[in-house]
């Protein structure tokens, strides 16, 4: 099929590349000339496992083209995905200006029937907004359909999630438009849910907000464990074996961040307010998440007797492993407070350091954990990169001024850390 994807962030680029890999003729569109040039050369602007190799391959087979022209892409496609950003605006509501801008340009370029697909995370009613925007360009309603097709990709495993999704959600007003998407995804063996526009839009917000709530719940429980002497890992294991609860998203840590959970939870809160419902449960989910990092910082500050004059080493900066994304990363929260308290910070992350360096150039950036630890008063585990699991912890501790570790991701067990000579603290036990 002939497909266009407007926006080449995590969702757009992965979607376009995978659809091209499946044999479709795909046009990816971006309004950044430098990004377009880089993509045409096979260079991915984001780190995602396997993405650059697949990008190179589909460019070579000519199943993928990169352009900055929405007009050309629209005229040469039967399905066009909108995958631009919808960040929170000043009032917390999702900023749909990029979605509207793309819809206007699509509307001015429609010459034959096209299915316009909202894949950006949008609030209820965004499909109707896109439809009205296109109609305002003088386009006949017979020439296009609007579909909501939310994505459920996890950064770090986005390609696998696209190829092997848990479900595909398609919301549309007309059966013919839904079937067009069913045909596009026919090679993917998974359950397809066909529903109305607003239900499809709410499924995305509802899913991510529920997962954020689950993480906040186990993090709140970890605070109780710290007070009463229980071990949150054992508690979570016992809970997770109940099939009604499940094991996923019951790992206590510093809290959730990234590009999805923060804005989607806030988006659902604001959507609820719009319709007259005060979603107090979700507001508390946010409060628990904010307090988790604050409590961790307070424990560190108490142990050190203040941050002033201390050299603190941060292991990891990305909001999660296998990505270079630092949006709403807990590392930024830690850095801000530690610097304000007078600490000197060194940091190491195999992928995300360059992004943090653009914000905090005054921090020292190490090339590995061993150089990171040298002369440090405290080692903090912030991101659970797999390479951190295979360190010589005893050697790391010997390089430090004093071997104290605060493990914000429960990466190391108390026994193994203490056997390596560390004074060890973690979350929930």
Tab-separated table of C-alpha atoms in Angstrom:
chain	number	residue	atom	x	y	z
A	1	UNK	CA	0.000	0.000	0.000
A	2	UNK	CA	1.022	3.616	-0.474
A	3	UNK	CA	1.531	5.208	2.930
A	4	UNK	CA	2.763	8.574	4.194
A	5	UNK	CA	3.923	9.342	7.743
A	6	UNK	CA	4.174	12.987	8.805
A	7	UNK	CA	6.596	13.437	11.677
A	8	UNK	CA	9.752	11.396	12.242
A	9	UNK	CA	10.034	11.200	16.016
A	10	UNK	CA	10.017	7.883	17.849
A	11	UNK	CA	6.523	6.932	16.712
A	12	UNK	CA	6.635	8.279	13.183
A	13	UNK	CA	10.059	7.023	12.189
A	14	UNK	CA	9.563	3.557	13.646
A	15	UNK	CA	6.102	3.287	12.085
A	16	UNK	CA	7.341	4.382	8.670
A	17	UNK	CA	10.426	2.182	8.661
A	18	UNK	CA	8.565	-0.940	9.822
A	19	UNK	CA	5.720	-0.457	7.327
A	20	UNK	CA	8.345	-0.119	4.596
A	21	UNK	CA	10.065	-3.254	5.864
A	22	UNK	CA	6.724	-5.067	5.487
A	23	UNK	CA	6.705	-4.177	1.773
A	24	UNK	CA	4.616	-1.020	1.651
A	25	UNK	CA	5.714	2.069	-0.281
A	26	UNK	CA	6.224	4.636	2.458
A	27	UNK	CA	6.975	8.362	2.411
A	28	UNK	CA	8.227	9.857	5.680
A	29	UNK	CA	7.829	13.624	6.024
A	30	UNK	CA	9.624	16.049	8.320
A	31	UNK	CA	9.871	19.850	8.223
A	32	UNK	CA	13.474	19.906	9.477
A	33	UNK	CA	15.810	20.022	6.420
A	34	UNK	CA	18.810	18.743	8.390
A	35	UNK	CA	16.805	15.818	9.718
A	36	UNK	CA	15.522	15.007	6.234
A	37	UNK	CA	19.057	14.990	4.861
A	38	UNK	CA	20.311	12.817	7.710
A	39	UNK	CA	17.493	10.310	7.238
A	40	UNK	CA	18.071	10.184	3.485
A	41	UNK	CA	21.646	9.192	4.288
A	42	UNK	CA	20.414	6.378	6.522
A	43	UNK	CA	21.296	8.084	9.809
A	44	UNK	CA	18.676	7.839	12.544
A	45	UNK	CA	18.306	10.948	14.728
A	46	UNK	CA	17.179	8.771	17.645
A	47	UNK	CA	18.649	5.696	19.283
A	48	UNK	CA	16.368	2.691	19.040
A	49	UNK	CA	17.635	-0.887	18.910
A	50	UNK	CA	17.791	-2.095	15.285
A	51	UNK	CA	16.263	1.060	13.810
A	52	UNK	CA	19.214	2.440	11.862
A	53	UNK	CA	19.947	-0.936	10.266
A	54	UNK	CA	16.330	-1.293	9.144
A	55	UNK	CA	16.268	2.328	7.937
A	56	UNK	CA	19.303	1.695	5.737
A	57	UNK	CA	17.756	-1.455	4.332
A	58	UNK	CA	14.384	0.036	3.333
A	59	UNK	CA	16.074	3.071	1.780
A	60	UNK	CA	18.176	0.722	-0.308
A	61	UNK	CA	15.118	-1.257	-1.471
A	62	UNK	CA	13.363	2.077	-2.207
A	63	UNK	CA	10.341	1.095	-0.120
A	64	UNK	CA	11.029	4.246	1.921
A	65	UNK	CA	11.448	7.830	0.742
A	66	UNK	CA	12.148	10.877	2.900
A	67	UNK	CA	10.846	14.351	2.063
A	68	UNK	CA	9.871	17.690	3.574
A	69	UNK	CA	6.791	18.014	1.340
A	70	UNK	CA	3.439	17.116	2.911
A	71	UNK	CA	1.777	18.057	-0.375
A	72	UNK	CA	3.797	15.557	-2.407
A	73	UNK	CA	3.340	12.854	0.233
A	74	UNK	CA	-0.439	13.395	0.341
A	75	UNK	CA	-0.802	13.294	-3.430
A	76	UNK	CA	1.103	9.990	-3.572
A	77	UNK	CA	-0.537	8.138	-0.681
A	78	UNK	CA	-3.788	6.358	0.127
A	79	UNK	CA	-3.171	6.411	3.886
A	80	UNK	CA	-1.424	9.264	5.696
A	81	UNK	CA	-0.438	9.081	9.354
A	82	UNK	CA	-0.110	12.155	11.561
A	83	UNK	CA	2.637	11.417	14.103
A	84	UNK	CA	3.712	14.848	15.320
A	85	UNK	CA	4.258	15.864	18.937
A	86	UNK	CA	1.439	16.878	21.277
A	87	UNK	CA	3.316	18.212	24.338
A	88	UNK	CA	1.501	19.752	27.302
A	89	UNK	CA	0.773	23.446	26.821
A	90	UNK	CA	1.159	26.119	29.533
A	91	UNK	CA	-2.204	25.125	31.044
A	92	UNK	CA	-1.413	21.398	30.958
A	93	UNK	CA	-3.709	20.650	28.040
A	94	UNK	CA	-2.141	18.862	25.050
A	95	UNK	CA	-0.854	21.319	22.449
A	96	UNK	CA	-2.508	20.232	19.198
A	97	UNK	CA	-1.092	23.067	17.089
A	98	UNK	CA	1.254	20.753	15.165
A	99	UNK	CA	-1.593	18.305	14.469
A	100	UNK	CA	-3.795	21.139	13.188
A	101	UNK	CA	-0.982	22.536	11.039
A	102	UNK	CA	-0.401	19.157	9.409
A	103	UNK	CA	-4.151	18.668	8.875
A	104	UNK	CA	-4.348	22.052	7.139
A	105	UNK	CA	-1.507	21.140	4.790
A	106	UNK	CA	-3.022	17.733	4.062
A	107	UNK	CA	-6.367	19.387	3.336
A	108	UNK	CA	-4.797	21.751	0.821
A	109	UNK	CA	-3.191	18.807	-0.988
A	110	UNK	CA	-5.974	16.201	-1.242
A	111	UNK	CA	-6.740	15.338	-4.853
A	112	UNK	CA	-8.182	11.830	-4.436
A	113	UNK	CA	-9.522	9.810	-1.525
A	114	UNK	CA	-7.176	9.420	1.431
A	115	UNK	CA	-7.500	7.982	4.929
A	116	UNK	CA	-6.031	10.420	7.457
A	117	UNK	CA	-4.863	8.599	10.591
A	118	UNK	CA	-4.240	10.233	13.952
A	119	UNK	CA	-1.393	8.242	15.486
A	120	UNK	CA	-0.211	11.100	17.684
A	121	UNK	CA	-1.437	10.817	21.268
A	122	UNK	CA	-4.442	13.118	21.346
A	123	UNK	CA	-7.399	13.842	23.645
A	124	UNK	CA	-10.969	12.841	22.949
A	125	UNK	CA	-12.326	14.998	20.144
A	126	UNK	CA	-9.057	15.407	18.239
A	127	UNK	CA	-10.354	13.291	15.357
A	128	UNK	CA	-13.294	15.640	14.946
A	129	UNK	CA	-10.882	18.602	15.109
A	130	UNK	CA	-8.755	17.154	12.285
A	131	UNK	CA	-11.878	16.463	10.234
A	132	UNK	CA	-13.150	20.028	10.631
A	133	UNK	CA	-9.710	21.438	9.855
A	134	UNK	CA	-9.552	19.540	6.558
A	135	UNK	CA	-13.122	20.482	5.651
A	136	UNK	CA	-12.233	24.148	6.223
A	137	UNK	CA	-9.706	23.827	3.397
A	138	UNK	CA	-12.608	23.308	1.006
A	139	UNK	CA	-12.208	19.536	0.717
A	140	UNK	CA	-15.305	17.443	0.038
A	141	UNK	CA	-16.167	15.033	2.878
A	142	UNK	CA	-16.266	12.278	0.242
A	143	UNK	CA	-12.534	12.629	-0.375
A	144	UNK	CA	-11.240	11.649	3.051
A	145	UNK	CA	-11.863	9.653	6.221
A	146	UNK	CA	-10.473	10.201	9.712
A	147	UNK	CA	-9.170	7.264	11.729
A	148	UNK	CA	-7.743	7.064	15.245
A	149	UNK	CA	-4.990	4.446	15.480
A	150	UNK	CA	-3.113	4.991	18.775
A	151	UNK	CA	0.365	3.589	19.232
A	152	UNK	CA	1.517	1.514	22.201
A	153	UNK	CA	5.269	1.495	21.618
A	154	UNK	CA	7.841	1.219	24.376
A	155	UNK	CA	11.058	3.101	23.763
A	156	UNK	CA	13.890	0.600	23.586
A	157	UNK	CA	11.676	-2.086	22.041
A	158	UNK	CA	9.631	-0.023	19.588
A	159	UNK	CA	10.399	-2.142	16.517
A	160	UNK	CA	9.389	-5.362	18.244
A	161	UNK	CA	6.265	-3.693	19.617
A	162	UNK	CA	5.327	-2.563	16.087
A	163	UNK	CA	5.895	-6.006	14.583
A	164	UNK	CA	4.333	-7.916	17.487
A	165	UNK	CA	1.709	-5.636	19.081
A	166	UNK	CA	-0.559	-6.746	21.923
A	167	UNK	CA	-3.469	-5.280	19.996
A	168	UNK	CA	-4.262	-2.870	17.187
A	169	UNK	CA	-6.912	-0.248	17.941
A	170	UNK	CA	-8.778	1.362	15.043
A	171	UNK	CA	-11.422	4.010	15.583
A	172	UNK	CA	-13.439	5.400	12.670
A	173	UNK	CA	-16.860	6.639	11.627
A	174	UNK	CA	-17.055	4.509	8.490
A	175	UNK	CA	-16.429	0.760	8.183
A	176	UNK	CA	-14.607	1.248	4.875
A	177	UNK	CA	-11.971	3.429	6.558
A	178	UNK	CA	-11.431	0.866	9.310
A	179	UNK	CA	-10.999	-1.891	6.754
A	180	UNK	CA	-8.287	0.096	5.008
A	181	UNK	CA	-6.232	-0.032	8.201
A	182	UNK	CA	-7.099	-3.687	8.751
A	183	UNK	CA	-5.690	-4.406	5.304
A	184	UNK	CA	-2.511	-2.433	6.067
A	185	UNK	CA	-1.908	-4.434	9.255
A	186	UNK	CA	-3.036	-7.784	7.840
A	187	UNK	CA	0.431	-9.355	8.103
A	188	UNK	CA	0.594	-8.689	11.856
A	189	UNK	CA	-0.991	-11.516	13.813
A	190	UNK	CA	-2.780	-9.889	16.729
A	191	UNK	CA	-6.232	-8.906	17.924
A	192	UNK	CA	-7.746	-5.918	16.130
A	193	UNK	CA	-10.238	-3.739	18.006
A	194	UNK	CA	-12.516	-1.665	15.774
A	195	UNK	CA	-14.408	1.058	17.591
A	196	UNK	CA	-15.562	4.659	17.320
A	197	UNK	CA	-13.181	7.623	17.213
A	198	UNK	CA	-13.522	8.844	20.785
A	199	UNK	CA	-13.209	5.380	22.325
A	200	UNK	CA	-10.001	4.730	20.385
A	201	UNK	CA	-8.606	8.069	21.553
A	202	UNK	CA	-9.440	7.302	25.183
A	203	UNK	CA	-7.949	3.790	25.046
A	204	UNK	CA	-4.439	5.273	24.687
A	205	UNK	CA	-4.790	7.730	27.571
A	206	UNK	CA	-6.495	5.096	29.697
A	207	UNK	CA	-3.791	2.484	29.084
A	208	UNK	CA	-0.788	4.670	29.853
A	209	UNK	CA	-2.432	6.271	32.868
A	210	UNK	CA	-3.255	2.845	34.306
A	211	UNK	CA	0.365	1.712	33.909
A	212	UNK	CA	1.609	4.921	35.532
A	213	UNK	CA	-0.838	4.298	38.387
A	214	UNK	CA	0.529	0.769	38.832
A	215	UNK	CA	4.098	2.086	39.094
A	216	UNK	CA	3.072	4.808	41.538
A	217	UNK	CA	1.235	2.223	43.609
A	218	UNK	CA	4.259	-0.046	43.984
A	219	UNK	CA	6.450	2.996	44.689
A	220	UNK	CA	4.069	4.151	47.415
A	221	UNK	CA	4.183	0.636	48.824
A	222	UNK	CA	7.993	0.774	48.751
A	223	UNK	CA	7.863	3.766	51.094
A	224	UNK	CA	5.925	1.684	53.606
A	225	UNK	CA	8.466	-1.114	53.199
A	226	UNK	CA	11.266	1.288	54.109
A	227	UNK	CA	9.423	2.241	57.307
A	228	UNK	CA	8.382	-1.216	58.471
A	229	UNK	CA	11.402	-3.247	57.343
A	230	UNK	CA	9.737	-5.216	54.533
A	231	UNK	CA	11.370	-5.906	51.156
A	232	UNK	CA	9.423	-4.430	48.234
A	233	UNK	CA	10.879	-7.003	45.823
A	234	UNK	CA	9.376	-9.844	47.836
A	235	UNK	CA	6.102	-7.985	48.277
A	236	UNK	CA	5.858	-7.217	44.541
A	237	UNK	CA	6.745	-10.809	43.628
A	238	UNK	CA	3.992	-12.146	45.852
A	239	UNK	CA	1.510	-9.700	44.372
A	240	UNK	CA	2.562	-10.233	40.768
A	241	UNK	CA	1.978	-13.982	40.862
A	242	UNK	CA	-1.727	-13.230	41.144
A	243	UNK	CA	-2.831	-13.380	37.504
A	244	UNK	CA	-5.380	-10.637	38.174
A	245	UNK	CA	-2.485	-8.270	38.986
A	246	UNK	CA	0.428	-9.565	36.891
A	247	UNK	CA	4.174	-9.027	37.251
A	248	UNK	CA	4.654	-6.153	34.826
A	249	UNK	CA	5.108	-2.589	36.082
A	250	UNK	CA	5.574	-3.707	39.691
A	251	UNK	CA	9.255	-2.809	39.876
A	252	UNK	CA	9.852	-0.132	42.495
A	253	UNK	CA	12.223	2.667	41.526
A	254	UNK	CA	12.679	6.395	41.168
A	255	UNK	CA	9.421	6.839	39.296
A	256	UNK	CA	8.176	7.107	35.753
A	257	UNK	CA	9.276	9.614	33.130
A	258	UNK	CA	9.825	9.685	29.387
A	259	UNK	CA	7.727	11.020	26.550
A	260	UNK	CA	4.458	9.196	27.252
A	261	UNK	CA	3.421	8.723	30.869
A	262	UNK	CA	3.880	12.312	32.107
A	263	UNK	CA	1.970	13.969	29.267
A	264	UNK	CA	-0.645	11.215	28.921
A	265	UNK	CA	-1.547	11.202	32.607
A	266	UNK	CA	-1.771	14.994	32.560
A	267	UNK	CA	-3.707	14.813	29.299
A	268	UNK	CA	-6.304	12.481	30.824
A	269	UNK	CA	-6.622	14.699	33.898
A	270	UNK	CA	-7.235	17.733	31.684
A	271	UNK	CA	-9.619	15.827	29.408
A	272	UNK	CA	-11.601	14.784	32.482
A	273	UNK	CA	-11.777	18.387	33.677
A	274	UNK	CA	-13.090	19.430	30.274
A	275	UNK	CA	-16.010	17.035	30.700
A	276	UNK	CA	-16.619	18.002	34.338
A	277	UNK	CA	-14.937	15.102	36.156
A	278	UNK	CA	-12.261	15.656	38.815
A	279	UNK	CA	-9.926	12.673	38.354
A	280	UNK	CA	-8.410	12.890	41.853
A	281	UNK	CA	-6.988	9.363	41.644
A	282	UNK	CA	-4.726	10.328	38.750
A	283	UNK	CA	-3.684	13.544	40.466
A	284	UNK	CA	-2.424	11.477	43.383
A	285	UNK	CA	-0.589	9.175	40.948
A	286	UNK	CA	1.382	12.246	39.837
A	287	UNK	CA	1.977	13.350	43.442
A	288	UNK	CA	3.359	9.930	44.402
A	289	UNK	CA	5.666	9.958	41.387
A	290	UNK	CA	7.017	13.425	42.213
A	291	UNK	CA	7.488	12.511	45.865
A	292	UNK	CA	9.380	9.312	45.057
A	293	UNK	CA	12.433	11.141	43.718
A	294	UNK	CA	12.168	13.823	46.406
A	295	UNK	CA	12.235	11.211	49.170
A	296	UNK	CA	15.223	9.469	47.573
A	297	UNK	CA	17.095	12.770	47.448
A	298	UNK	CA	16.283	13.502	51.085
A	299	UNK	CA	17.688	10.140	52.137
A	300	UNK	CA	20.894	10.821	50.205
A	301	UNK	CA	21.240	14.308	51.647
A	302	UNK	CA	20.745	13.009	55.188
A	303	UNK	CA	23.374	10.269	54.754
A	304	UNK	CA	25.936	12.693	53.318
A	305	UNK	CA	25.177	15.427	55.822
A	306	UNK	CA	24.290	17.762	52.973
A	307	UNK	CA	25.316	18.005	49.322
A	308	UNK	CA	27.798	20.872	49.698
A	309	UNK	CA	31.336	19.856	48.804
A	310	UNK	CA	30.384	16.264	47.893
A	311	UNK	CA	31.243	14.591	44.611
A	312	UNK	CA	28.316	12.495	43.437
A	313	UNK	CA	28.510	10.006	40.556
A	314	UNK	CA	25.345	9.228	38.576
A	315	UNK	CA	25.134	5.899	36.750
A	316	UNK	CA	22.696	6.482	33.915
A	317	UNK	CA	20.813	9.535	32.661
A	318	UNK	CA	18.165	8.257	30.222
A	319	UNK	CA	14.670	7.796	31.642
A	320	UNK	CA	14.982	4.055	30.934
A	321	UNK	CA	17.611	1.741	29.414
A	322	UNK	CA	17.995	1.145	25.654
A	323	UNK	CA	17.033	4.698	24.743
A	324	UNK	CA	18.721	8.099	24.676
A	325	UNK	CA	15.511	9.872	25.724
A	326	UNK	CA	15.796	12.208	28.742
A	327	UNK	CA	12.313	13.710	28.635
A	328	UNK	CA	11.090	13.863	32.247
A	329	UNK	CA	14.028	11.661	33.259
A	330	UNK	CA	14.528	11.299	37.003
A	331	UNK	CA	18.202	12.097	36.469
A	332	UNK	CA	17.287	15.722	35.744
A	333	UNK	CA	15.393	15.991	39.024
A	334	UNK	CA	18.376	14.614	40.937
A	335	UNK	CA	20.878	16.846	39.153
A	336	UNK	CA	18.893	20.020	39.764
A	337	UNK	CA	18.616	19.516	43.510
A	338	UNK	CA	22.150	18.231	43.981
A	339	UNK	CA	23.654	21.182	42.131
A	340	UNK	CA	21.480	23.590	44.092
A	341	UNK	CA	22.826	22.004	47.277
A	342	UNK	CA	26.435	22.583	46.246
A	343	UNK	CA	27.410	19.126	45.013
A	344	UNK	CA	29.852	18.378	42.215
A	345	UNK	CA	28.362	15.862	39.800
A	346	UNK	CA	29.885	13.407	37.384
A	347	UNK	CA	27.697	11.254	35.166
A	348	UNK	CA	27.888	8.386	32.717
A	349	UNK	CA	25.292	7.093	30.265
A	350	UNK	CA	26.130	5.085	27.122
A	351	UNK	CA	23.581	6.939	24.969
A	352	UNK	CA	21.979	9.946	26.673
A	353	UNK	CA	24.972	11.920	27.983
A	354	UNK	CA	25.094	14.294	25.008
A	355	UNK	CA	21.502	15.387	25.610
A	356	UNK	CA	22.066	16.114	29.299
A	357	UNK	CA	25.335	17.888	28.500
A	358	UNK	CA	23.366	20.384	26.405
A	359	UNK	CA	21.394	21.285	29.555
A	360	UNK	CA	24.100	20.906	32.216
A	361	UNK	CA	27.498	21.600	30.608
A	362	UNK	CA	29.016	22.187	34.075
A	363	UNK	CA	28.776	18.483	34.916
A	364	UNK	CA	31.697	16.144	34.307
A	365	UNK	CA	30.834	13.379	31.826
A	366	UNK	CA	32.737	10.108	32.154
A	367	UNK	CA	33.413	7.530	29.455
A	368	UNK	CA	32.778	4.510	31.674
A	369	UNK	CA	31.690	3.621	35.196
A	370	UNK	CA	35.216	3.126	36.517
A	371	UNK	CA	36.347	6.628	35.582
A	372	UNK	CA	32.981	7.890	36.828
A	373	UNK	CA	33.523	6.402	40.283
A	374	UNK	CA	37.072	7.673	40.759
A	375	UNK	CA	37.160	10.053	43.716
A	376	UNK	CA	33.380	10.016	44.230
A	377	UNK	CA	31.783	10.256	47.675
A	378	UNK	CA	28.599	8.563	46.507
A	379	UNK	CA	27.447	6.395	43.588
A	380	UNK	CA	23.792	6.654	42.509
A	381	UNK	CA	22.169	4.135	40.152
A	382	UNK	CA	19.683	6.111	38.052
A	383	UNK	CA	19.160	3.992	34.912
A	384	UNK	CA	19.403	0.195	34.860
A	385	UNK	CA	21.508	-0.234	31.709
A	386	UNK	CA	22.413	-3.873	31.130
A	387	UNK	CA	26.149	-3.110	31.065
A	388	UNK	CA	25.885	-1.996	34.689
A	389	UNK	CA	24.938	-5.533	35.712
A	390	UNK	CA	28.357	-6.901	34.833
A	391	UNK	CA	30.681	-4.486	36.623
A	392	UNK	CA	33.464	-5.402	39.015
A	393	UNK	CA	31.724	-3.734	41.961
A	394	UNK	CA	34.664	-4.243	44.289
A	395	UNK	CA	36.907	-2.348	41.868
A	396	UNK	CA	34.303	0.414	41.545
A	397	UNK	CA	34.181	0.822	45.310
A	398	UNK	CA	37.964	0.914	45.644
A	399	UNK	CA	38.109	3.859	43.239
A	400	UNK	CA	35.744	5.933	45.365
A	401	UNK	CA	36.614	8.232	48.267
A	402	UNK	CA	33.997	6.336	50.258
A	403	UNK	CA	32.062	3.366	48.817
A	404	UNK	CA	28.454	4.426	49.365
A	405	UNK	CA	25.783	3.395	46.883
A	406	UNK	CA	22.176	4.537	46.565
A	407	UNK	CA	20.530	2.173	44.107
A	408	UNK	CA	17.491	3.929	42.651
A	409	UNK	CA	16.544	1.000	40.428
A	410	UNK	CA	17.207	-1.960	42.734
A	411	UNK	CA	19.771	-3.156	40.206
A	412	UNK	CA	22.045	-4.761	42.788
A	413	UNK	CA	21.053	-6.851	45.751
A	414	UNK	CA	22.059	-5.776	49.234
A	415	UNK	CA	24.193	-8.885	49.746
A	416	UNK	CA	26.214	-8.573	46.517
A	417	UNK	CA	26.774	-4.838	47.023
A	418	UNK	CA	27.870	-5.253	50.632
A	419	UNK	CA	30.111	-8.192	49.727
A	420	UNK	CA	31.812	-5.823	47.271
A	421	UNK	CA	32.475	-3.434	50.151
A	422	UNK	CA	29.645	-0.950	49.615
A	423	UNK	CA	27.474	0.720	52.172
A	424	UNK	CA	24.242	0.050	50.315
A	425	UNK	CA	20.861	1.780	50.242
A	426	UNK	CA	17.981	1.176	47.867
A	427	UNK	CA	14.269	1.819	47.416
A	428	UNK	CA	11.781	-0.225	49.396
A	429	UNK	CA	14.146	-2.252	51.515
